[in-house]
Coordinates of C-alpha atoms in Angstrom, one line a residue:
X1 CA 167.9 204.5 -100.4
X2 CA 168.7 201.5 -102.6
X3 CA 171.5 200.2 -99.9
X4 CA 168.7 200.7 -97.1
X5 CA 166.3 199.1 -99.0
X6 CA 169.1 196.3 -99.9
X7 CA 169.7 195.9 -96.2
X8 CA 166.1 195.5 -95.4
X9 CA 165.6 192.7 -97.8
X10 CA 168.6 190.9 -96.4
X11 CA 167.6 191.4 -92.6
X12 CA 164.2 190.4 -93.9
X13 CA 165.4 187.5 -95.2
X14 CA 167.8 186.7 -92.5
X15 CA 165.0 187.2 -90.1
X16 CA 162.3 185.1 -92.1
X17 CA 165.2 182.3 -92.1
X18 CA 165.8 182.5 -88.3
X19 CA 162.0 182.5 -87.6
X20 CA 161.4 179.7 -90.0
X21 CA 164.3 177.8 -88.5
X22 CA 163.2 178.5 -85.0
X23 CA 159.5 177.6 -85.7
X24 CA 160.8 174.2 -87.2
X25 CA 163.1 173.3 -84.4
X26 CA 160.4 174.2 -81.7
X27 CA 157.4 172.7 -83.2
X28 CA 159.4 169.4 -84.3
X29 CA 160.8 169.2 -80.9
X30 CA 157.4 169.5 -79.3
X31 CA 156.0 167.0 -81.5
X32 CA 158.6 164.5 -81.2
X33 CA 158.5 164.9 -77.2
X34 CA 154.7 164.9 -77.2
X35 CA 154.8 161.3 -79.4
X36 CA 157.7 160.3 -77.3
X37 CA 155.8 160.6 -74.1
X38 CA 152.3 159.5 -75.5
X39 CA 154.3 156.3 -76.6
X40 CA 156.0 155.8 -73.2
X41 CA 152.6 156.4 -71.1
X42 CA 150.7 153.8 -73.3
X43 CA 153.5 151.2 -73.6
X44 CA 155.1 151.5 -70.3
X45 CA 153.8 154.0 -67.6
X46 CA 149.8 153.3 -67.9
X47 CA 150.4 149.3 -68.2
X48 CA 152.6 149.7 -64.9
X49 CA 150.2 151.7 -63.0
X50 CA 147.6 149.2 -63.8
X51 CA 149.7 146.4 -62.5
X52 CA 150.6 148.2 -59.4
X53 CA 146.9 149.2 -58.6
X54 CA 146.0 145.5 -59.1
X55 CA 148.5 144.6 -56.7
X56 CA 147.3 147.4 -54.2
X57 CA 143.7 146.1 -54.8
X58 CA 144.9 142.6 -53.9
X59 CA 145.9 143.9 -50.4
X60 CA 143.3 146.3 -49.8
X61 CA 140.0 145.2 -51.4
X62 CA 140.1 141.4 -52.3
X63 CA 141.0 140.3 -48.9
X64 CA 137.2 140.6 -47.7
X65 CA 136.5 138.3 -50.7
X66 CA 138.9 135.7 -49.1
X67 CA 137.7 136.3 -45.7
X68 CA 133.9 135.8 -46.7
X69 CA 134.9 132.6 -48.5
X70 CA 136.6 131.4 -45.4
X71 CA 133.3 132.1 -43.6
X72 CA 131.0 130.2 -46.0
X73 CA 133.3 127.1 -45.6
X74 CA 133.6 127.3 -41.9
X75 CA 132.7 123.9 -40.3
X76 CA 131.5 125.9 -37.0
X77 CA 129.2 128.1 -39.2
X78 CA 127.6 125.5 -41.2
X79 CA 127.1 123.2 -38.2
X80 CA 125.6 125.9 -36.2
X81 CA 123.1 126.4 -38.8
X82 CA 122.4 122.5 -39.5
X83 CA 122.0 121.9 -35.6
X84 CA 119.2 124.5 -35.5
X85 CA 120.8 128.0 -34.6
X86 CA 120.4 127.1 -30.8
X87 CA 122.7 129.4 -29.1
X88 CA 122.6 132.7 -31.2
X89 CA 125.5 134.2 -28.6
X90 CA 127.8 131.7 -30.3
X91 CA 127.3 133.1 -33.6
X92 CA 127.1 136.8 -32.4
X93 CA 130.4 136.2 -31.0
X94 CA 131.8 134.9 -34.2
X95 CA 130.6 137.5 -36.5
X96 CA 132.1 140.1 -34.1
X97 CA 135.2 138.6 -34.0
X98 CA 135.5 138.3 -37.7
X99 CA 134.7 141.8 -38.3
X100 CA 137.2 143.1 -35.5
X101 CA 140.0 141.1 -36.4
X102 CA 139.7 141.9 -40.3
X103 CA 138.9 145.5 -40.1
X104 CA 135.3 145.1 -41.8
X105 CA 132.6 147.7 -41.2
X106 CA 130.1 144.6 -40.6
X107 CA 129.8 140.6 -40.9
X108 CA 126.5 138.9 -41.1
X109 CA 124.9 135.4 -41.8
X110 CA 121.5 135.0 -43.3
X111 CA 119.9 131.4 -42.5
X112 CA 117.7 129.8 -45.4
X113 CA 116.0 127.7 -43.0
X114 CA 114.7 130.6 -40.6
X115 CA 115.4 133.4 -42.6
X116 CA 116.9 135.2 -39.8
X117 CA 119.5 138.1 -40.6
X118 CA 122.5 137.9 -37.7
X119 CA 125.0 140.5 -37.6
X120 CA 128.0 141.4 -35.9
X121 CA 125.8 144.2 -34.2
X122 CA 123.1 141.8 -33.3
X123 CA 119.9 140.4 -35.0
X124 CA 118.2 142.3 -37.9
X125 CA 114.6 141.8 -39.0
X126 CA 114.1 138.3 -40.9
X127 CA 114.6 138.7 -44.5
X128 CA 111.4 138.7 -46.7
X129 CA 110.7 138.0 -50.3
X130 CA 108.3 140.9 -50.5
X131 CA 110.8 143.6 -48.9
X132 CA 112.7 145.6 -51.2
X133 CA 116.0 145.8 -48.9
X134 CA 116.0 142.0 -48.5
X135 CA 115.8 141.4 -52.7
X136 CA 119.8 141.1 -52.5
X137 CA 119.4 137.7 -50.5
X138 CA 117.0 136.0 -52.9
X139 CA 119.1 136.9 -55.9
X140 CA 122.1 135.4 -54.2
X141 CA 120.0 132.2 -53.3
X142 CA 118.9 132.1 -56.8
X143 CA 122.3 132.8 -58.7
X144 CA 125.2 129.9 -59.7
X145 CA 128.1 131.7 -58.9
X146 CA 129.5 131.1 -55.0
X147 CA 129.4 135.1 -54.4
X148 CA 128.6 138.3 -55.7
X149 CA 130.0 141.9 -54.9
X150 CA 127.4 144.4 -54.2
X151 CA 126.9 148.1 -53.2
X152 CA 124.1 148.8 -50.8
X153 CA 123.1 150.4 -47.7
X154 CA 123.8 148.7 -44.3
X155 CA 120.6 148.7 -42.1
X156 CA 123.0 147.6 -39.3
X157 CA 125.2 150.8 -39.4
X158 CA 122.6 153.3 -39.9
X159 CA 122.5 152.9 -43.6
X160 CA 126.4 153.4 -44.3
X161 CA 126.7 152.9 -48.1
X162 CA 128.7 149.7 -47.8
X163 CA 130.3 147.2 -50.4
X164 CA 129.0 143.5 -49.3
X165 CA 130.7 140.3 -50.3
X166 CA 127.4 138.2 -50.3
X167 CA 129.0 134.5 -50.2
X168 CA 126.5 131.1 -50.8
X169 CA 126.7 128.7 -47.7
X170 CA 126.2 125.1 -48.6
X171 CA 125.9 122.3 -46.6
X172 CA 128.0 119.0 -46.8
X173 CA 125.8 117.6 -49.5
X174 CA 126.0 120.8 -51.8
X175 CA 122.4 122.1 -50.6
X176 CA 122.2 125.9 -50.0
X177 CA 121.6 126.8 -46.4
X178 CA 122.4 130.6 -46.4
X179 CA 124.4 133.5 -47.2
X180 CA 127.6 134.9 -45.3
X181 CA 130.2 137.4 -45.6
X182 CA 131.7 141.1 -44.8
X183 CA 131.1 144.5 -45.8
X184 CA 133.7 147.4 -46.3
X185 CA 132.7 151.1 -45.8
X186 CA 132.3 152.6 -49.3
X187 CA 133.9 156.0 -47.8
X188 CA 136.8 153.7 -46.7
X189 CA 137.3 152.1 -50.3
X190 CA 137.0 155.6 -52.1
X191 CA 139.7 157.0 -49.8
X192 CA 141.8 154.0 -51.0
X193 CA 141.0 154.5 -54.5
X194 CA 141.8 158.2 -53.8
X195 CA 145.4 157.3 -52.5
X196 CA 145.7 155.4 -55.6
X197 CA 144.8 158.7 -57.8
X198 CA 147.2 160.6 -55.6
X199 CA 150.2 158.2 -55.9
X200 CA 149.9 157.3 -59.4
X201 CA 148.5 160.5 -61.1
X202 CA 145.6 158.9 -62.7
X203 CA 142.0 158.3 -62.6
X204 CA 141.3 154.7 -60.9
X205 CA 137.7 153.4 -60.9
X206 CA 135.8 149.7 -61.3
X207 CA 133.1 149.0 -63.7
X208 CA 130.6 146.3 -63.6
X209 CA 129.9 144.0 -66.6
X210 CA 127.1 146.3 -67.8
X211 CA 129.4 149.5 -67.9
X212 CA 128.2 151.1 -64.5
X213 CA 130.7 152.8 -62.5
X214 CA 130.5 150.9 -59.3
X215 CA 133.5 152.5 -57.2
X216 CA 135.4 155.5 -58.0
X217 CA 137.3 158.1 -55.9
X218 CA 135.7 161.1 -54.3
X219 CA 137.2 163.4 -57.1
X220 CA 135.0 161.8 -59.7
X221 CA 132.0 162.6 -58.0
X222 CA 128.9 160.5 -58.2
X223 CA 129.2 156.6 -59.2
X224 CA 126.4 154.4 -60.4
X225 CA 126.9 156.2 -64.0
X226 CA 127.6 154.3 -67.0
X227 CA 130.9 154.7 -69.1
X228 CA 128.6 154.4 -72.3
X229 CA 127.6 157.9 -71.4
X230 CA 130.8 159.4 -71.1
X231 CA 132.2 161.4 -74.3
X232 CA 135.0 159.6 -75.8
X233 CA 135.2 156.4 -73.7
X234 CA 131.4 155.7 -74.8
X235 CA 133.3 154.7 -78.4
X236 CA 135.7 152.1 -76.6
X237 CA 133.2 150.7 -73.9
X238 CA 132.4 147.7 -75.7
X239 CA 136.5 147.0 -76.1
X240 CA 136.6 147.6 -72.1
X241 CA 134.0 145.1 -71.3
X242 CA 135.7 141.9 -72.7
X243 CA 136.2 139.7 -69.8
X244 CA 139.9 139.7 -70.1
X245 CA 142.0 139.2 -67.5
X246 CA 144.9 140.3 -69.6
X247 CA 145.4 144.0 -69.4
X248 CA 143.8 145.8 -72.4
X249 CA 145.3 149.3 -73.7
X250 CA 142.8 151.6 -75.6
X251 CA 142.8 155.1 -76.5
X252 CA 140.1 157.8 -77.2
X253 CA 140.0 161.4 -78.2
X254 CA 137.7 164.0 -76.5
X255 CA 137.8 167.6 -77.5
X256 CA 141.1 167.0 -79.4
X257 CA 143.1 165.9 -76.1
X258 CA 143.9 162.2 -76.3
X259 CA 143.1 159.8 -73.4
X260 CA 144.4 156.6 -72.6
X261 CA 142.8 153.5 -71.0
X262 CA 144.4 150.6 -69.3
X263 CA 141.6 147.7 -68.0
X264 CA 141.3 144.3 -66.8
X265 CA 138.7 142.1 -65.5
X266 CA 139.1 141.0 -62.0
X267 CA 137.0 137.7 -61.7
X268 CA 137.2 138.0 -57.4
X269 CA 135.2 141.1 -57.7
X270 CA 133.4 140.5 -60.9
X271 CA 134.3 144.1 -61.9
X272 CA 136.6 145.7 -64.5
X273 CA 139.6 147.8 -62.9
X274 CA 140.0 150.8 -65.5
X275 CA 143.0 153.2 -65.0
X276 CA 142.6 156.1 -67.0
X277 CA 145.0 158.8 -68.4
X278 CA 143.2 162.1 -69.0
X279 CA 146.1 163.9 -70.7
X280 CA 149.5 164.2 -69.2
X281 CA 151.4 166.9 -67.0
X282 CA 154.2 166.5 -69.1
X283 CA 152.3 167.4 -72.1
X284 CA 151.4 170.6 -70.3
X285 CA 154.9 171.5 -69.3
X286 CA 156.3 170.9 -73.0
X287 CA 153.5 172.9 -74.6
X288 CA 154.4 175.7 -72.2
X289 CA 158.2 175.5 -73.1
X290 CA 156.9 175.6 -76.8
X291 CA 155.6 178.8 -76.5
X292 CA 158.3 180.2 -74.0
X293 CA 160.8 179.5 -76.6
X294 CA 158.7 180.9 -79.7
X295 CA 158.6 184.3 -77.7
X296 CA 162.3 184.6 -76.9
X297 CA 162.9 183.3 -80.5
X298 CA 161.0 186.3 -82.0
X299 CA 162.4 189.1 -79.6
X300 CA 165.7 187.8 -80.0
X301 CA 165.3 187.7 -84.0
X302 CA 164.0 191.2 -83.6
X303 CA 166.6 192.7 -81.2
X304 CA 169.8 190.9 -82.6
X305 CA 169.7 189.3 -85.6
X306 CA 173.3 189.0 -86.2
X307 CA 173.8 187.5 -82.8
X308 CA 170.5 185.3 -82.9
X309 CA 172.2 181.8 -83.0
X310 CA 174.7 182.7 -80.2
X311 CA 172.1 184.3 -77.9
X312 CA 169.9 181.1 -78.4
X313 CA 172.8 178.9 -77.7
X314 CA 173.7 180.6 -74.4
X315 CA 170.2 180.7 -73.3
X316 CA 169.5 177.1 -74.3
X317 CA 172.7 176.2 -72.2
X318 CA 171.6 178.1 -69.4
X319 CA 168.1 176.7 -69.3
X320 CA 169.7 173.3 -69.2
X321 CA 171.6 174.1 -66.5
X322 CA 168.7 175.3 -64.6
X323 CA 166.7 172.3 -65.3
X324 CA 169.3 170.2 -64.2
X325 CA 169.9 172.1 -60.7
X326 CA 165.9 172.1 -60.3
X327 CA 166.0 168.2 -61.0
X328 CA 169.1 167.7 -58.6
X329 CA 167.3 169.6 -55.8
X330 CA 164.0 167.5 -56.2
X331 CA 166.2 164.4 -56.0
X332 CA 167.9 165.5 -53.2
X333 CA 164.7 166.2 -51.5
X334 CA 163.1 163.1 -52.4
X335 CA 166.4 161.5 -51.0
X336 CA 166.3 163.1 -47.9
X337 CA 162.2 162.0 -47.4
X338 CA 163.6 158.6 -48.3
X339 CA 166.2 158.5 -45.5
X340 CA 163.5 159.9 -43.0
X341 CA 161.4 157.2 -43.7
X342 CA 164.4 154.6 -43.8
X343 CA 165.4 155.8 -40.1
X344 CA 162.1 155.6 -38.6
X345 CA 161.8 151.9 -40.3
X346 CA 165.4 151.2 -38.9
X347 CA 164.2 152.2 -35.5
X348 CA 161.1 150.4 -35.3
X349 CA 162.4 147.1 -36.7
X350 CA 166.4 146.8 -36.9
X351 CA 166.9 147.9 -33.2
X352 CA 164.2 146.0 -31.5
X353 CA 164.7 142.8 -33.8
X354 CA 168.1 142.1 -32.6
X355 CA 167.0 143.0 -28.8
X356 CA 164.1 140.4 -29.2
X357 CA 166.5 137.9 -30.3
X358 CA 168.9 138.4 -27.7
X359 CA 165.8 138.2 -24.9
X360 CA 164.8 135.2 -26.5
X361 CA 168.0 133.3 -26.5
X362 CA 168.5 134.6 -22.9
X363 CA 165.4 133.0 -21.9
X364 CA 166.3 129.4 -23.6
X365 CA 169.8 129.6 -21.9
X366 CA 168.0 130.4 -18.7
X367 CA 166.4 127.1 -18.8
X368 CA 169.5 125.4 -20.1
X369 CA 171.5 126.9 -16.9
X370 CA 168.8 126.5 -14.4
X371 CA 171.3 124.4 -12.1
X372 CA 174.2 126.6 -12.7
X373 CA 176.0 128.0 -9.8
X374 CA 174.7 131.7 -8.5
X375 CA 177.3 133.9 -9.9
X376 CA 176.4 132.5 -13.5
X377 CA 173.0 132.9 -12.8
X378 CA 173.6 136.5 -11.5
X379 CA 175.4 137.3 -14.7
X380 CA 172.5 136.1 -16.8
X381 CA 170.1 137.9 -14.8
X382 CA 172.3 141.3 -15.4
X383 CA 172.6 140.6 -19.5
X384 CA 168.8 139.7 -19.2
X385 CA 168.1 143.1 -17.5
X386 CA 170.4 145.1 -19.7
X387 CA 168.6 143.5 -22.8
X388 CA 165.1 144.6 -21.2
X389 CA 166.1 148.2 -20.1
X390 CA 167.6 148.6 -23.6
X391 CA 164.0 147.5 -25.2
X392 CA 162.4 149.6 -22.8
X393 CA 164.6 152.8 -23.5
X394 CA 163.8 152.1 -27.3
X395 CA 160.2 151.7 -26.7
X396 CA 159.9 155.1 -24.5
X397 CA 161.9 157.0 -27.2
X398 CA 159.3 155.9 -29.9
X399 CA 156.3 156.3 -27.3
X400 CA 157.6 159.9 -26.6
X401 CA 157.5 160.5 -30.2
X402 CA 154.2 159.0 -30.7
X403 CA 152.8 161.4 -27.8
X404 CA 153.7 164.7 -29.8
X405 CA 151.0 163.8 -32.4
X406 CA 147.6 165.1 -31.8
X407 CA 145.7 161.9 -32.8
X408 CA 148.0 159.5 -30.4
X409 CA 144.8 157.8 -29.1
X410 CA 143.5 155.4 -31.8
X411 CA 141.1 153.5 -30.3
X412 CA 138.9 154.1 -27.0
X413 CA 137.3 150.8 -25.7
X414 CA 136.5 149.0 -22.7
X415 CA 139.7 147.5 -20.8
X416 CA 139.9 144.8 -18.5
X417 CA 142.5 146.8 -16.2
X418 CA 142.9 144.3 -13.7
X419 CA 144.0 141.8 -16.6
X420 CA 146.1 144.3 -18.2
X421 CA 148.0 144.6 -14.8
X422 CA 148.2 140.9 -14.2
X423 CA 149.8 140.3 -17.5
X424 CA 151.9 143.4 -17.5
X425 CA 153.4 141.9 -14.3
X426 CA 153.3 138.3 -15.4
X427 CA 155.8 139.2 -18.4
X428 CA 158.9 140.2 -16.1
X429 CA 160.8 138.0 -13.9
X430 CA 160.9 139.0 -10.3
X431 CA 161.1 136.9 -7.2
X432 CA 158.7 139.0 -5.0
X433 CA 156.2 140.6 -6.8
X434 CA 152.8 140.9 -5.2
X435 CA 149.8 141.6 -7.4
X436 CA 146.2 142.4 -5.5
X437 CA 144.1 143.9 -8.1
X438 CA 140.6 142.0 -7.1
X439 CA 139.0 145.3 -6.2
X440 CA 139.4 146.8 -9.6
X441 CA 136.1 147.2 -11.5
X442 CA 135.7 144.7 -14.6
X443 CA 136.4 147.6 -16.9
X444 CA 137.3 151.1 -17.9
X445 CA 137.2 153.1 -21.1
X446 CA 140.8 153.8 -22.5
X447 CA 143.2 153.2 -24.8
X448 CA 144.5 149.4 -24.4
X449 CA 148.0 149.7 -25.9
X450 CA 149.1 153.0 -24.4
X451 CA 147.8 152.0 -20.9
X452 CA 149.6 148.7 -21.3
X453 CA 152.7 150.8 -21.9
X454 CA 152.1 153.1 -18.9
X455 CA 151.6 150.1 -16.4
X456 CA 154.9 148.5 -18.0
X457 CA 156.7 151.7 -17.2
X458 CA 155.6 151.6 -13.8
X459 CA 156.5 148.0 -13.2
X460 CA 160.1 148.7 -14.9
X461 CA 160.8 151.7 -12.6
X462 CA 159.9 149.8 -9.5
X463 CA 162.0 146.9 -10.4
X464 CA 164.9 149.4 -11.8
X465 CA 165.1 151.0 -8.1
X466 CA 164.4 148.0 -5.9
X467 CA 167.1 145.6 -4.8
X468 CA 166.8 142.4 -6.7
X469 CA 164.6 140.0 -4.7
X470 CA 163.1 142.9 -2.7
X471 CA 159.1 143.1 -2.6
X472 CA 157.1 145.0 -5.3
X473 CA 153.5 145.3 -4.4
X474 CA 150.8 146.2 -7.1
X475 CA 147.4 147.1 -5.6
X476 CA 144.1 148.0 -7.1
X477 CA 140.8 149.2 -5.7
X478 CA 137.7 151.3 -6.8
X479 CA 137.8 154.8 -5.0
X480 CA 134.6 156.6 -6.0
X481 CA 134.0 157.1 -9.7
X482 CA 137.9 156.2 -10.0
X483 CA 140.0 152.9 -10.4
X484 CA 143.0 153.5 -8.3
X485 CA 146.3 151.4 -8.9
X486 CA 149.1 151.6 -6.6
X487 CA 152.7 150.4 -7.4
X488 CA 155.0 150.2 -4.3
X489 CA 158.8 149.4 -4.6
X490 CA 161.3 148.7 -2.1
X491 CA 163.9 150.8 -3.1
X492 CA 165.8 153.7 -1.2
X493 CA 162.9 156.4 -2.1
X494 CA 163.1 159.9 -3.2
X495 CA 164.5 162.6 -1.7
X496 CA 162.0 165.5 -0.6
X497 CA 163.5 167.9 -3.0
X498 CA 163.1 165.9 -5.9
X499 CA 159.6 164.6 -5.6
X500 CA 158.1 167.9 -7.5
X501 CA 160.2 166.4 -10.4
X502 CA 160.2 163.0 -10.9
X503 CA 157.3 163.1 -13.5
X504 CA 158.9 165.6 -15.7
X505 CA 161.1 164.6 -19.0
X506 CA 164.7 163.4 -18.7
X507 CA 164.7 163.6 -15.0
X508 CA 167.1 161.8 -13.2
X509 CA 167.7 162.2 -9.2
X510 CA 171.3 163.9 -8.7
X511 CA 173.8 161.3 -7.7
X512 CA 171.5 158.3 -8.8
X513 CA 173.3 155.2 -9.7
X514 CA 170.6 153.5 -11.8
X515 CA 171.0 154.0 -15.5
X516 CA 167.9 155.5 -17.6
X517 CA 166.8 158.1 -19.9
X518 CA 164.4 159.9 -17.6
X519 CA 161.3 159.3 -19.9
X520 CA 159.3 156.5 -18.3
X521 CA 157.5 158.3 -15.5
X522 CA 157.0 161.2 -17.8
X523 CA 155.4 159.0 -20.4
X524 CA 153.3 157.5 -17.6
X525 CA 152.0 160.9 -16.5
X526 CA 151.4 161.9 -20.4
X527 CA 149.2 158.6 -21.1
X528 CA 147.3 158.9 -17.7
X529 CA 146.5 162.4 -18.5
X530 CA 145.2 161.9 -21.8
X531 CA 142.7 159.4 -20.3
X532 CA 141.4 162.3 -17.8
X533 CA 143.2 160.6 -15.0
X534 CA 146.0 161.6 -12.5
X535 CA 149.2 160.2 -11.0
X536 CA 151.0 161.0 -8.1
X537 CA 154.1 159.8 -5.7
X538 CA 154.8 159.6 -2.1
X539 CA 158.1 158.7 -0.5
X540 CA 160.0 158.7 2.6
X541 CA 163.6 158.7 1.8
X542 CA 165.1 155.5 2.2
X543 CA 162.1 153.7 2.5
X544 CA 160.9 153.0 -1.1
X545 CA 158.4 154.8 -3.6
X546 CA 154.5 154.5 -3.9
X547 CA 153.1 155.8 -7.0
X548 CA 149.4 156.3 -7.5
X549 CA 147.4 156.2 -10.6
X550 CA 143.5 157.5 -10.8
X551 CA 141.8 156.6 -13.9
X552 CA 138.0 157.5 -14.1
X553 CA 135.7 154.5 -14.5
X554 CA 133.8 156.0 -17.7
X555 CA 134.9 159.1 -19.9
X556 CA 132.6 161.8 -20.7
X557 CA 131.7 160.3 -24.3
X558 CA 132.5 156.6 -23.9
X559 CA 132.6 154.5 -27.3
X560 CA 129.6 152.2 -26.9
X561 CA 130.5 148.3 -27.1
X562 CA 130.0 146.7 -30.2
X563 CA 127.5 144.1 -30.9

């Protein structure tokens, strides 16, 4: 019994020593890791995130400020006001072009002399001092700063919540003559802020000089809340609102969880950019690891006291190997994703840029050697044609890949179909190309870019199969509710047994001496059918090919013309 009691004491003492050791090592490691992560976030990660977000803001949000400044100092706009605002179509067209070219939701001008409110969508009711919705104008008229940033519903877009840049317009003598600027959709800006949050894994929001949260991502819910009422942050609100353009690093505690703030004042917006770290995923992970280690240590201590150290060493080694394997696997996946992005970028830029350079050089060379012998000019044409075919091949592969996506049509708008055909024909050099499109309607509804690709492919196909110098005809007329376009070449035509296959993917007629990918007419059919149209072909073998495209004059749900 005495020996048993002694063994119990020894085992108990060893167990206590092991437990104490495990506890000390585990907790000390946790504290050191937590402090290191905390210090790294405060001194490096959070300031770097703030700098990155600020750089992104300069690209995404500050640009409307610069656009509004250009509008306020535009001599046309000022002269138009000073000359009596006579032709309103001029200012309507100007505001619409500013909005469309810069991706804004609206653009506007309010004249001090007439109090008329012009927008890219037309004229709104004149501003009045007794109208609550017009108080912003009279506030801007009285302020000393050149502009303000304001969040209000936009009357021109059915009260869509909008970020307005209200810029004072001065005449050449420095007198106030109106207010102009652009507006960004609040939802779009919130999406931008949410993208920052997803990329940088931190909360990003904007605070005005009174501490009100003016802009935040959708994850933060309702804005127009004050940081002075937020637990933890309210204690450092005055330190945040210091009008310092140099980043300020602050900390607070909320329910025993440390939070960190990186803020800076952005004079162009008149707001503060706040990047907030509300705890860290790394802290959560090392806390979980701490509990796992303690549980394993207790189990190992109770089961095999004599082999505790060996078991722990083996486990630790295995854990490190597993962690390294996970990190290596994650790094490999990230590298694969990066390589895919680089490949797409390379196809889009690296392949096309040299070909464009070659094509430009060939055009310059053509002007220099225009009096050269015919065999030299013939070789030049062959090289030029080969370059154009390769550019078209790359473009077709990229277009075919784009057509796989469900949202391939980005923008349905009114398209001048005759002008589009004329420009497509003018971009190529062909001795005998006849373009007769006067019978087409003024416009149809469609995606301008995709229709341009389709017509370019039709013309390229006709040139590819016609002998050099042979006539190519492009005809257009209105047939009922459709715009009908015919492209007729002077090539050898298509065999009857091949007619049913010419619009299929990768089809090339058997025995054809003309090179190609077999994608051109397939892409034409895909694009035309996306627009609710039809494409067909007629041919007598040996007498050329006629391809007919029929596009509806109006789709079922056309996009209304803006303005």
